[in-house]
Amino acid sequence: MDLAVALVLCLCSLLLLSLWKQSSGKGKLPPGPTPLPVLGNILQLDVKNISKSLSNLAKVYGPVFTLYFGMKPMVVLHGYEAVKEALIDLGEEFSGRGRLPVNEKVRKGHGILFSNGKRWKETRRFSLMTLRNLGMGKRTIEDRVQEEACCLVEELRKTNGG
């Protein structure tokens, strides 16, 4: 019986810790429905018609609201005006990408796809400059590719399907 009581106490303390952790970060986030511990708001969404669920939540909480998928908060922008304001009017503030712990551990923030800020701008500038130097966007590279493709087809014909 003591083991069962200890297990229940441990489970309750983990549940309270989870609730405290979720509520401590809410001060910086837009309003949204109250999430369940560990599960978040996933049970409040209709998976078969997610757009209708998000529209209903937008009617209650406004065009910008917070949903929790598991323990991770996600800010949802609903509607043309909210998306336009975020991506065009405030484009610099919203230009970053989310963090992926696996990518950070493996690549240490390097690369084109998952880097952010100054490093991303430098990598993008270097990549575009290099591709342009190699002929991207010019007519000559298309001619070279077609010529190489013709040579490859001729070599394949010589093998007679061998």
PDB file of N, CA and C in Angstrom, residues 69-142:
ATOM      1  N   PHE A  69       0.981  22.260 -28.119  1.00  0.00           N
ATOM      2  CA  PHE A  69       1.041  20.916 -28.673  1.00  0.00           C
ATOM      3  C   PHE A  69       1.982  20.138 -27.786  1.00  0.00           C
ATOM      4  N   GLY A  70       1.402  19.358 -26.899  1.00  0.00           N
ATOM      5  CA  GLY A  70       2.198  18.736 -25.858  1.00  0.00           C
ATOM      6  C   GLY A  70       2.597  19.829 -24.881  1.00  0.00           C
ATOM      7  N   MET A  71       3.874  19.891 -24.559  1.00  0.00           N
ATOM      8  CA  MET A  71       4.366  20.906 -23.631  1.00  0.00           C
ATOM      9  C   MET A  71       4.876  22.145 -24.363  1.00  0.00           C
ATOM     10  N   LYS A  72       4.852  22.130 -25.693  1.00  0.00           N
ATOM     11  CA  LYS A  72       5.454  23.201 -26.487  1.00  0.00           C
ATOM     12  C   LYS A  72       4.393  24.210 -26.920  1.00  0.00           C
ATOM     13  N   PRO A  73       4.567  25.500 -26.576  1.00  0.00           N
ATOM     14  CA  PRO A  73       3.597  26.504 -27.008  1.00  0.00           C
ATOM     15  C   PRO A  73       3.826  26.895 -28.474  1.00  0.00           C
ATOM     16  N   MET A  74       2.734  27.103 -29.185  1.00  0.00           N
ATOM     17  CA  MET A  74       2.761  27.558 -30.570  1.00  0.00           C
ATOM     18  C   MET A  74       1.848  28.776 -30.690  1.00  0.00           C
ATOM     19  N   VAL A  75       2.362  29.838 -31.272  1.00  0.00           N
ATOM     20  CA  VAL A  75       1.546  31.033 -31.495  1.00  0.00           C
ATOM     21  C   VAL A  75       0.931  30.909 -32.884  1.00  0.00           C
ATOM     22  N   VAL A  76      -0.389  31.047 -32.944  1.00  0.00           N
ATOM     23  CA  VAL A  76      -1.138  30.882 -34.191  1.00  0.00           C
ATOM     24  C   VAL A  76      -1.554  32.258 -34.694  1.00  0.00           C
ATOM     25  N   LEU A  77      -1.280  32.531 -35.971  1.00  0.00           N
ATOM     26  CA  LEU A  77      -1.751  33.742 -36.640  1.00  0.00           C
ATOM     27  C   LEU A  77      -2.900  33.321 -37.541  1.00  0.00           C
ATOM     28  N   HIS A  78      -4.082  33.845 -37.280  1.00  0.00           N
ATOM     29  CA  HIS A  78      -5.259  33.430 -38.045  1.00  0.00           C
ATOM     30  C   HIS A  78      -5.815  34.622 -38.796  1.00  0.00           C
ATOM     31  N   GLY A  79      -5.891  34.494 -40.108  1.00  0.00           N
ATOM     32  CA  GLY A  79      -6.477  35.548 -40.922  1.00  0.00           C
ATOM     33  C   GLY A  79      -5.425  36.317 -41.696  1.00  0.00           C
ATOM     34  N   TYR A  80      -5.880  36.902 -42.778  1.00  0.00           N
ATOM     35  CA  TYR A  80      -4.996  37.613 -43.695  1.00  0.00           C
ATOM     36  C   TYR A  80      -4.298  38.788 -43.022  1.00  0.00           C
ATOM     37  N   GLU A  81      -5.048  39.583 -42.286  1.00  0.00           N
ATOM     38  CA  GLU A  81      -4.479  40.795 -41.673  1.00  0.00           C
ATOM     39  C   GLU A  81      -3.369  40.462 -40.680  1.00  0.00           C
ATOM     40  N   ALA A  82      -3.567  39.436 -39.852  1.00  0.00           N
ATOM     41  CA  ALA A  82      -2.552  39.063 -38.853  1.00  0.00           C
ATOM     42  C   ALA A  82      -1.283  38.546 -39.534  1.00  0.00           C
ATOM     43  N   VAL A  83      -1.455  37.739 -40.562  1.00  0.00           N
ATOM     44  CA  VAL A  83      -0.293  37.197 -41.272  1.00  0.00           C
ATOM     45  C   VAL A  83       0.434  38.300 -42.025  1.00  0.00           C
ATOM     46  N   LYS A  84      -0.316  39.199 -42.657  1.00  0.00           N
ATOM     47  CA  LYS A  84       0.299  40.306 -43.395  1.00  0.00           C
ATOM     48  C   LYS A  84       1.097  41.204 -42.460  1.00  0.00           C
ATOM     49  N   GLU A  85       0.522  41.522 -41.308  1.00  0.00           N
ATOM     50  CA  GLU A  85       1.227  42.373 -40.356  1.00  0.00           C
ATOM     51  C   GLU A  85       2.513  41.707 -39.875  1.00  0.00           C
ATOM     52  N   ALA A  86       2.452  40.392 -39.610  1.00  0.00           N
ATOM     53  CA  ALA A  86       3.626  39.694 -39.093  1.00  0.00           C
ATOM     54  C   ALA A  86       4.714  39.561 -40.150  1.00  0.00           C
ATOM     55  N   LEU A  87       4.350  39.186 -41.364  1.00  0.00           N
ATOM     56  CA  LEU A  87       5.359  38.884 -42.378  1.00  0.00           C
ATOM     57  C   LEU A  87       5.816  40.086 -43.183  1.00  0.00           C
ATOM     58  N   ILE A  88       4.969  41.093 -43.324  1.00  0.00           N
ATOM     59  CA  ILE A  88       5.354  42.244 -44.141  1.00  0.00           C
ATOM     60  C   ILE A  88       5.705  43.441 -43.264  1.00  0.00           C
ATOM     61  N   ASP A  89       4.789  43.849 -42.391  1.00  0.00           N
ATOM     62  CA  ASP A  89       5.029  45.030 -41.573  1.00  0.00           C
ATOM     63  C   ASP A  89       6.119  44.794 -40.524  1.00  0.00           C
ATOM     64  N   LEU A  90       6.130  43.619 -39.926  1.00  0.00           N
ATOM     65  CA  LEU A  90       7.110  43.283 -38.886  1.00  0.00           C
ATOM     66  C   LEU A  90       8.002  42.137 -39.344  1.00  0.00           C
ATOM     67  N   GLY A  91       8.382  42.142 -40.610  1.00  0.00           N
ATOM     68  CA  GLY A  91       9.130  41.036 -41.205  1.00  0.00           C
ATOM     69  C   GLY A  91      10.452  40.729 -40.525  1.00  0.00           C
ATOM     70  N   GLU A  92      11.161  41.750 -40.083  1.00  0.00           N
ATOM     71  CA  GLU A  92      12.469  41.528 -39.457  1.00  0.00           C
ATOM     72  C   GLU A  92      12.332  40.780 -38.136  1.00  0.00           C
ATOM     73  N   GLU A  93      11.306  41.105 -37.359  1.00  0.00           N
ATOM     74  CA  GLU A  93      11.109  40.433 -36.072  1.00  0.00           C
ATOM     75  C   GLU A  93      10.667  38.984 -36.244  1.00  0.00           C
ATOM     76  N   PHE A  94       9.956  38.694 -37.326  1.00  0.00           N
ATOM     77  CA  PHE A  94       9.430  37.348 -37.546  1.00  0.00           C
ATOM     78  C   PHE A  94      10.289  36.535 -38.515  1.00  0.00           C
ATOM     79  N   SER A  95      11.486  36.994 -38.826  1.00  0.00           N
ATOM     80  CA  SER A  95      12.291  36.318 -39.837  1.00  0.00           C
ATOM     81  C   SER A  95      13.036  35.104 -39.311  1.00  0.00           C
ATOM     82  N   GLY A  96      13.105  34.912 -38.020  1.00  0.00           N
ATOM     83  CA  GLY A  96      13.852  33.786 -37.456  1.00  0.00           C
ATOM     84  C   GLY A  96      13.115  32.467 -37.616  1.00  0.00           C
ATOM     85  N   ARG A  97      13.824  31.405 -37.352  1.00  0.00           N
ATOM     86  CA  ARG A  97      13.241  30.072 -37.410  1.00  0.00           C
ATOM     87  C   ARG A  97      13.218  29.477 -36.014  1.00  0.00           C
ATOM     88  N   GLY A  98      12.343  28.513 -35.824  1.00  0.00           N
ATOM     89  CA  GLY A  98      12.281  27.828 -34.538  1.00  0.00           C
ATOM     90  C   GLY A  98      13.518  26.969 -34.312  1.00  0.00           C
ATOM     91  N   ARG A  99      13.773  26.687 -33.062  1.00  0.00           N
ATOM     92  CA  ARG A  99      14.948  25.892 -32.721  1.00  0.00           C
ATOM     93  C   ARG A  99      14.604  24.414 -32.755  1.00  0.00           C
ATOM     94  N   LEU A 100      15.494  23.633 -33.336  1.00  0.00           N
ATOM     95  CA  LEU A 100      15.391  22.184 -33.312  1.00  0.00           C
ATOM     96  C   LEU A 100      16.600  21.649 -32.542  1.00  0.00           C
ATOM     97  N   PRO A 101      16.388  21.111 -31.358  1.00  0.00           N
ATOM     98  CA  PRO A 101      17.520  20.668 -30.546  1.00  0.00           C
ATOM     99  C   PRO A 101      18.415  19.656 -31.252  1.00  0.00           C
ATOM    100  N   VAL A 102      17.833  18.763 -32.043  1.00  0.00           N
ATOM    101  CA  VAL A 102      18.644  17.761 -32.756  1.00  0.00           C
ATOM    102  C   VAL A 102      19.566  18.455 -33.752  1.00  0.00           C
ATOM    103  N   ASN A 103      19.034  19.425 -34.488  1.00  0.00           N
ATOM    104  CA  ASN A 103      19.835  20.151 -35.463  1.00  0.00           C
ATOM    105  C   ASN A 103      20.944  20.956 -34.793  1.00  0.00           C
ATOM    106  N   GLU A 104      20.629  21.593 -33.681  1.00  0.00           N
ATOM    107  CA  GLU A 104      21.645  22.371 -32.978  1.00  0.00           C
ATOM    108  C   GLU A 104      22.783  21.486 -32.490  1.00  0.00           C
ATOM    109  N   LYS A 105      22.433  20.283 -32.046  1.00  0.00           N
ATOM    110  CA  LYS A 105      23.469  19.376 -31.545  1.00  0.00           C
ATOM    111  C   LYS A 105      24.341  18.859 -32.691  1.00  0.00           C
ATOM    112  N   VAL A 106      23.711  18.518 -33.813  1.00  0.00           N
ATOM    113  CA  VAL A 106      24.451  17.937 -34.937  1.00  0.00           C
ATOM    114  C   VAL A 106      25.202  19.004 -35.719  1.00  0.00           C
ATOM    115  N   ARG A 107      24.524  20.079 -36.105  1.00  0.00           N
ATOM    116  CA  ARG A 107      25.113  21.086 -36.993  1.00  0.00           C
ATOM    117  C   ARG A 107      25.670  22.302 -36.273  1.00  0.00           C
ATOM    118  N   LYS A 108      25.351  22.459 -35.008  1.00  0.00           N
ATOM    119  CA  LYS A 108      25.826  23.582 -34.195  1.00  0.00           C
ATOM    120  C   LYS A 108      25.439  24.939 -34.807  1.00  0.00           C
ATOM    121  N   GLY A 109      24.226  25.004 -35.396  1.00  0.00           N
ATOM    122  CA  GLY A 109      23.726  26.256 -35.949  1.00  0.00           C
ATOM    123  C   GLY A 109      24.212  26.577 -37.342  1.00  0.00           C
ATOM    124  N   HIS A 110      25.042  25.728 -37.939  1.00  0.00           N
ATOM    125  CA  HIS A 110      25.536  25.993 -39.287  1.00  0.00           C
ATOM    126  C   HIS A 110      24.565  25.438 -40.324  1.00  0.00           C
ATOM    127  N   GLY A 111      24.738  25.853 -41.562  1.00  0.00           N
ATOM    128  CA  GLY A 111      23.910  25.354 -42.646  1.00  0.00           C
ATOM    129  C   GLY A 111      22.980  26.427 -43.180  1.00  0.00           C
ATOM    130  N   ILE A 112      22.359  26.136 -44.300  1.00  0.00           N
ATOM    131  CA  ILE A 112      21.486  27.110 -44.949  1.00  0.00           C
ATOM    132  C   ILE A 112      20.066  27.026 -44.396  1.00  0.00           C
ATOM    133  N   LEU A 113      19.552  25.833 -44.192  1.00  0.00           N
ATOM    134  CA  LEU A 113      18.147  25.679 -43.851  1.00  0.00           C
ATOM    135  C   LEU A 113      17.794  26.099 -42.435  1.00  0.00           C
ATOM    136  N   PHE A 114      18.611  25.753 -41.454  1.00  0.00           N
ATOM    137  CA  PHE A 114      18.204  25.952 -40.070  1.00  0.00           C
ATOM    138  C   PHE A 114      19.008  27.005 -39.325  1.00  0.00           C
ATOM    139  N   SER A 115      19.865  27.755 -40.013  1.00  0.00           N
ATOM    140  CA  SER A 115      20.596  28.811 -39.326  1.00  0.00           C
ATOM    141  C   SER A 115      19.720  30.056 -39.229  1.00  0.00           C
ATOM    142  N   ASN A 116      20.116  30.987 -38.374  1.00  0.00           N
ATOM    143  CA  ASN A 116      19.328  32.195 -38.118  1.00  0.00           C
ATOM    144  C   ASN A 116      20.203  33.428 -38.131  1.00  0.00           C
ATOM    145  N   GLY A 117      19.562  34.581 -38.297  1.00  0.00           N
ATOM    146  CA  GLY A 117      20.208  35.866 -38.107  1.00  0.00           C
ATOM    147  C   GLY A 117      21.354  36.152 -39.054  1.00  0.00           C
ATOM    148  N   LYS A 118      22.450  36.677 -38.485  1.00  0.00           N
ATOM    149  CA  LYS A 118      23.601  37.117 -39.276  1.00  0.00           C
ATOM    150  C   LYS A 118      24.241  35.952 -40.022  1.00  0.00           C
ATOM    151  N   ARG A 119      24.363  34.812 -39.349  1.00  0.00           N
ATOM    152  CA  ARG A 119      24.973  33.636 -39.993  1.00  0.00           C
ATOM    153  C   ARG A 119      24.163  33.204 -41.219  1.00  0.00           C
ATOM    154  N   TRP A 120      22.821  33.228 -41.109  1.00  0.00           N
ATOM    155  CA  TRP A 120      21.973  32.848 -42.234  1.00  0.00           C
ATOM    156  C   TRP A 120      22.166  33.805 -43.401  1.00  0.00           C
ATOM    157  N   LYS A 121      22.214  35.118 -43.112  1.00  0.00           N
ATOM    158  CA  LYS A 121      22.382  36.110 -44.180  1.00  0.00           C
ATOM    159  C   LYS A 121      23.715  35.924 -44.889  1.00  0.00           C
ATOM    160  N   GLU A 122      24.784  35.688 -44.125  1.00  0.00           N
ATOM    161  CA  GLU A 122      26.104  35.488 -44.734  1.00  0.00           C
ATOM    162  C   GLU A 122      26.143  34.212 -45.575  1.00  0.00           C
ATOM    163  N   THR A 123      25.577  33.136 -45.053  1.00  0.00           N
ATOM    164  CA  THR A 123      25.564  31.868 -45.791  1.00  0.00           C
ATOM    165  C   THR A 123      24.743  31.989 -47.062  1.00  0.00           C
ATOM    166  N   ARG A 124      23.592  32.653 -46.983  1.00  0.00           N
ATOM    167  CA  ARG A 124      22.739  32.836 -48.162  1.00  0.00           C
ATOM    168  C   ARG A 124      23.452  33.678 -49.214  1.00  0.00           C
ATOM    169  N   ARG A 125      24.080  34.768 -48.779  1.00  0.00           N
ATOM    170  CA  ARG A 125      24.799  35.635 -49.715  1.00  0.00           C
ATOM    171  C   ARG A 125      25.925  34.866 -50.404  1.00  0.00           C
ATOM    172  N   PHE A 126      26.685  34.095 -49.640  1.00  0.00           N
ATOM    173  CA  PHE A 126      27.768  33.308 -50.212  1.00  0.00           C
ATOM    174  C   PHE A 126      27.241  32.272 -51.200  1.00  0.00           C
ATOM    175  N   SER A 127      26.152  31.572 -50.827  1.00  0.00           N
ATOM    176  CA  SER A 127      25.590  30.534 -51.703  1.00  0.00           C
ATOM    177  C   SER A 127      25.100  31.122 -53.012  1.00  0.00           C
ATOM    178  N   LEU A 128      24.373  32.240 -52.941  1.00  0.00           N
ATOM    179  CA  LEU A 128      23.872  32.862 -54.168  1.00  0.00           C
ATOM    180  C   LEU A 128      25.007  33.362 -55.052  1.00  0.00           C
ATOM    181  N   MET A 129      26.029  33.951 -54.439  1.00  0.00           N
ATOM    182  CA  MET A 129      27.169  34.448 -55.213  1.00  0.00           C
ATOM    183  C   MET A 129      27.887  33.287 -55.911  1.00  0.00           C
ATOM    184  N   THR A 130      28.068  32.191 -55.191  1.00  0.00           N
ATOM    185  CA  THR A 130      28.740  31.023 -55.774  1.00  0.00           C
ATOM    186  C   THR A 130      27.921  30.429 -56.906  1.00  0.00           C
ATOM    187  N   LEU A 131      26.616  30.292 -56.705  1.00  0.00           N
ATOM    188  CA  LEU A 131      25.770  29.748 -57.762  1.00  0.00           C
ATOM    189  C   LEU A 131      25.747  30.655 -58.991  1.00  0.00           C
ATOM    190  N   ARG A 132      25.746  31.964 -58.785  1.00  0.00           N
ATOM    191  CA  ARG A 132      25.781  32.882 -59.926  1.00  0.00           C
ATOM    192  C   ARG A 132      27.106  32.765 -60.675  1.00  0.00           C
ATOM    193  N   ASN A 133      28.195  32.619 -59.935  1.00  0.00           N
ATOM    194  CA  ASN A 133      29.498  32.446 -60.579  1.00  0.00           C
ATOM    195  C   ASN A 133      29.550  31.164 -61.397  1.00  0.00           C
ATOM    196  N   LEU A 134      28.806  30.156 -60.953  1.00  0.00           N
ATOM    197  CA  LEU A 134      28.763  28.897 -61.700  1.00  0.00           C
ATOM    198  C   LEU A 134      27.787  28.945 -62.862  1.00  0.00           C
ATOM    199  N   GLY A 135      27.047  30.048 -62.981  1.00  0.00           N
ATOM    200  CA  GLY A 135      26.183  30.222 -64.146  1.00  0.00           C
ATOM    201  C   GLY A 135      24.707  30.107 -63.876  1.00  0.00           C
ATOM    202  N   MET A 136      24.277  30.058 -62.624  1.00  0.00           N
ATOM    203  CA  MET A 136      22.849  29.961 -62.338  1.00  0.00           C
ATOM    204  C   MET A 136      22.132  31.203 -62.859  1.00  0.00           C
ATOM    205  N   GLY A 137      21.037  30.989 -63.526  1.00  0.00           N
ATOM    206  CA  GLY A 137      20.253  32.100 -64.030  1.00  0.00           C
ATOM    207  C   GLY A 137      20.706  32.608 -65.384  1.00  0.00           C
ATOM    208  N   LYS A 138      21.742  32.011 -65.932  1.00  0.00           N
ATOM    209  CA  LYS A 138      22.226  32.431 -67.249  1.00  0.00           C
ATOM    210  C   LYS A 138      21.858  31.369 -68.272  1.00  0.00           C
ATOM    211  N   ARG A 139      21.797  31.774 -69.505  1.00  0.00           N
ATOM    212  CA  ARG A 139      21.427  30.866 -70.583  1.00  0.00           C
ATOM    213  C   ARG A 139      22.523  29.828 -70.827  1.00  0.00           C
ATOM    214  N   THR A 140      23.763  30.175 -70.574  1.00  0.00           N
ATOM    215  CA  THR A 140      24.873  29.279 -70.908  1.00  0.00           C
ATOM    216  C   THR A 140      24.832  27.987 -70.116  1.00  0.00           C
ATOM    217  N   ILE A 141      24.398  28.031 -68.871  1.00  0.00           N
ATOM    218  CA  ILE A 141      24.375  26.801 -68.084  1.00  0.00           C
ATOM    219  C   ILE A 141      23.316  25.844 -68.627  1.00  0.00           C
ATOM    220  N   GLU A 142      22.208  26.387 -69.134  1.00  0.00           N
ATOM    221  CA  GLU A 142      21.177  25.533 -69.710  1.00  0.00           C
ATOM    222  C   GLU A 142      21.724  24.802 -70.932  1.00  0.00           C
TER     223      GLU A 142
END
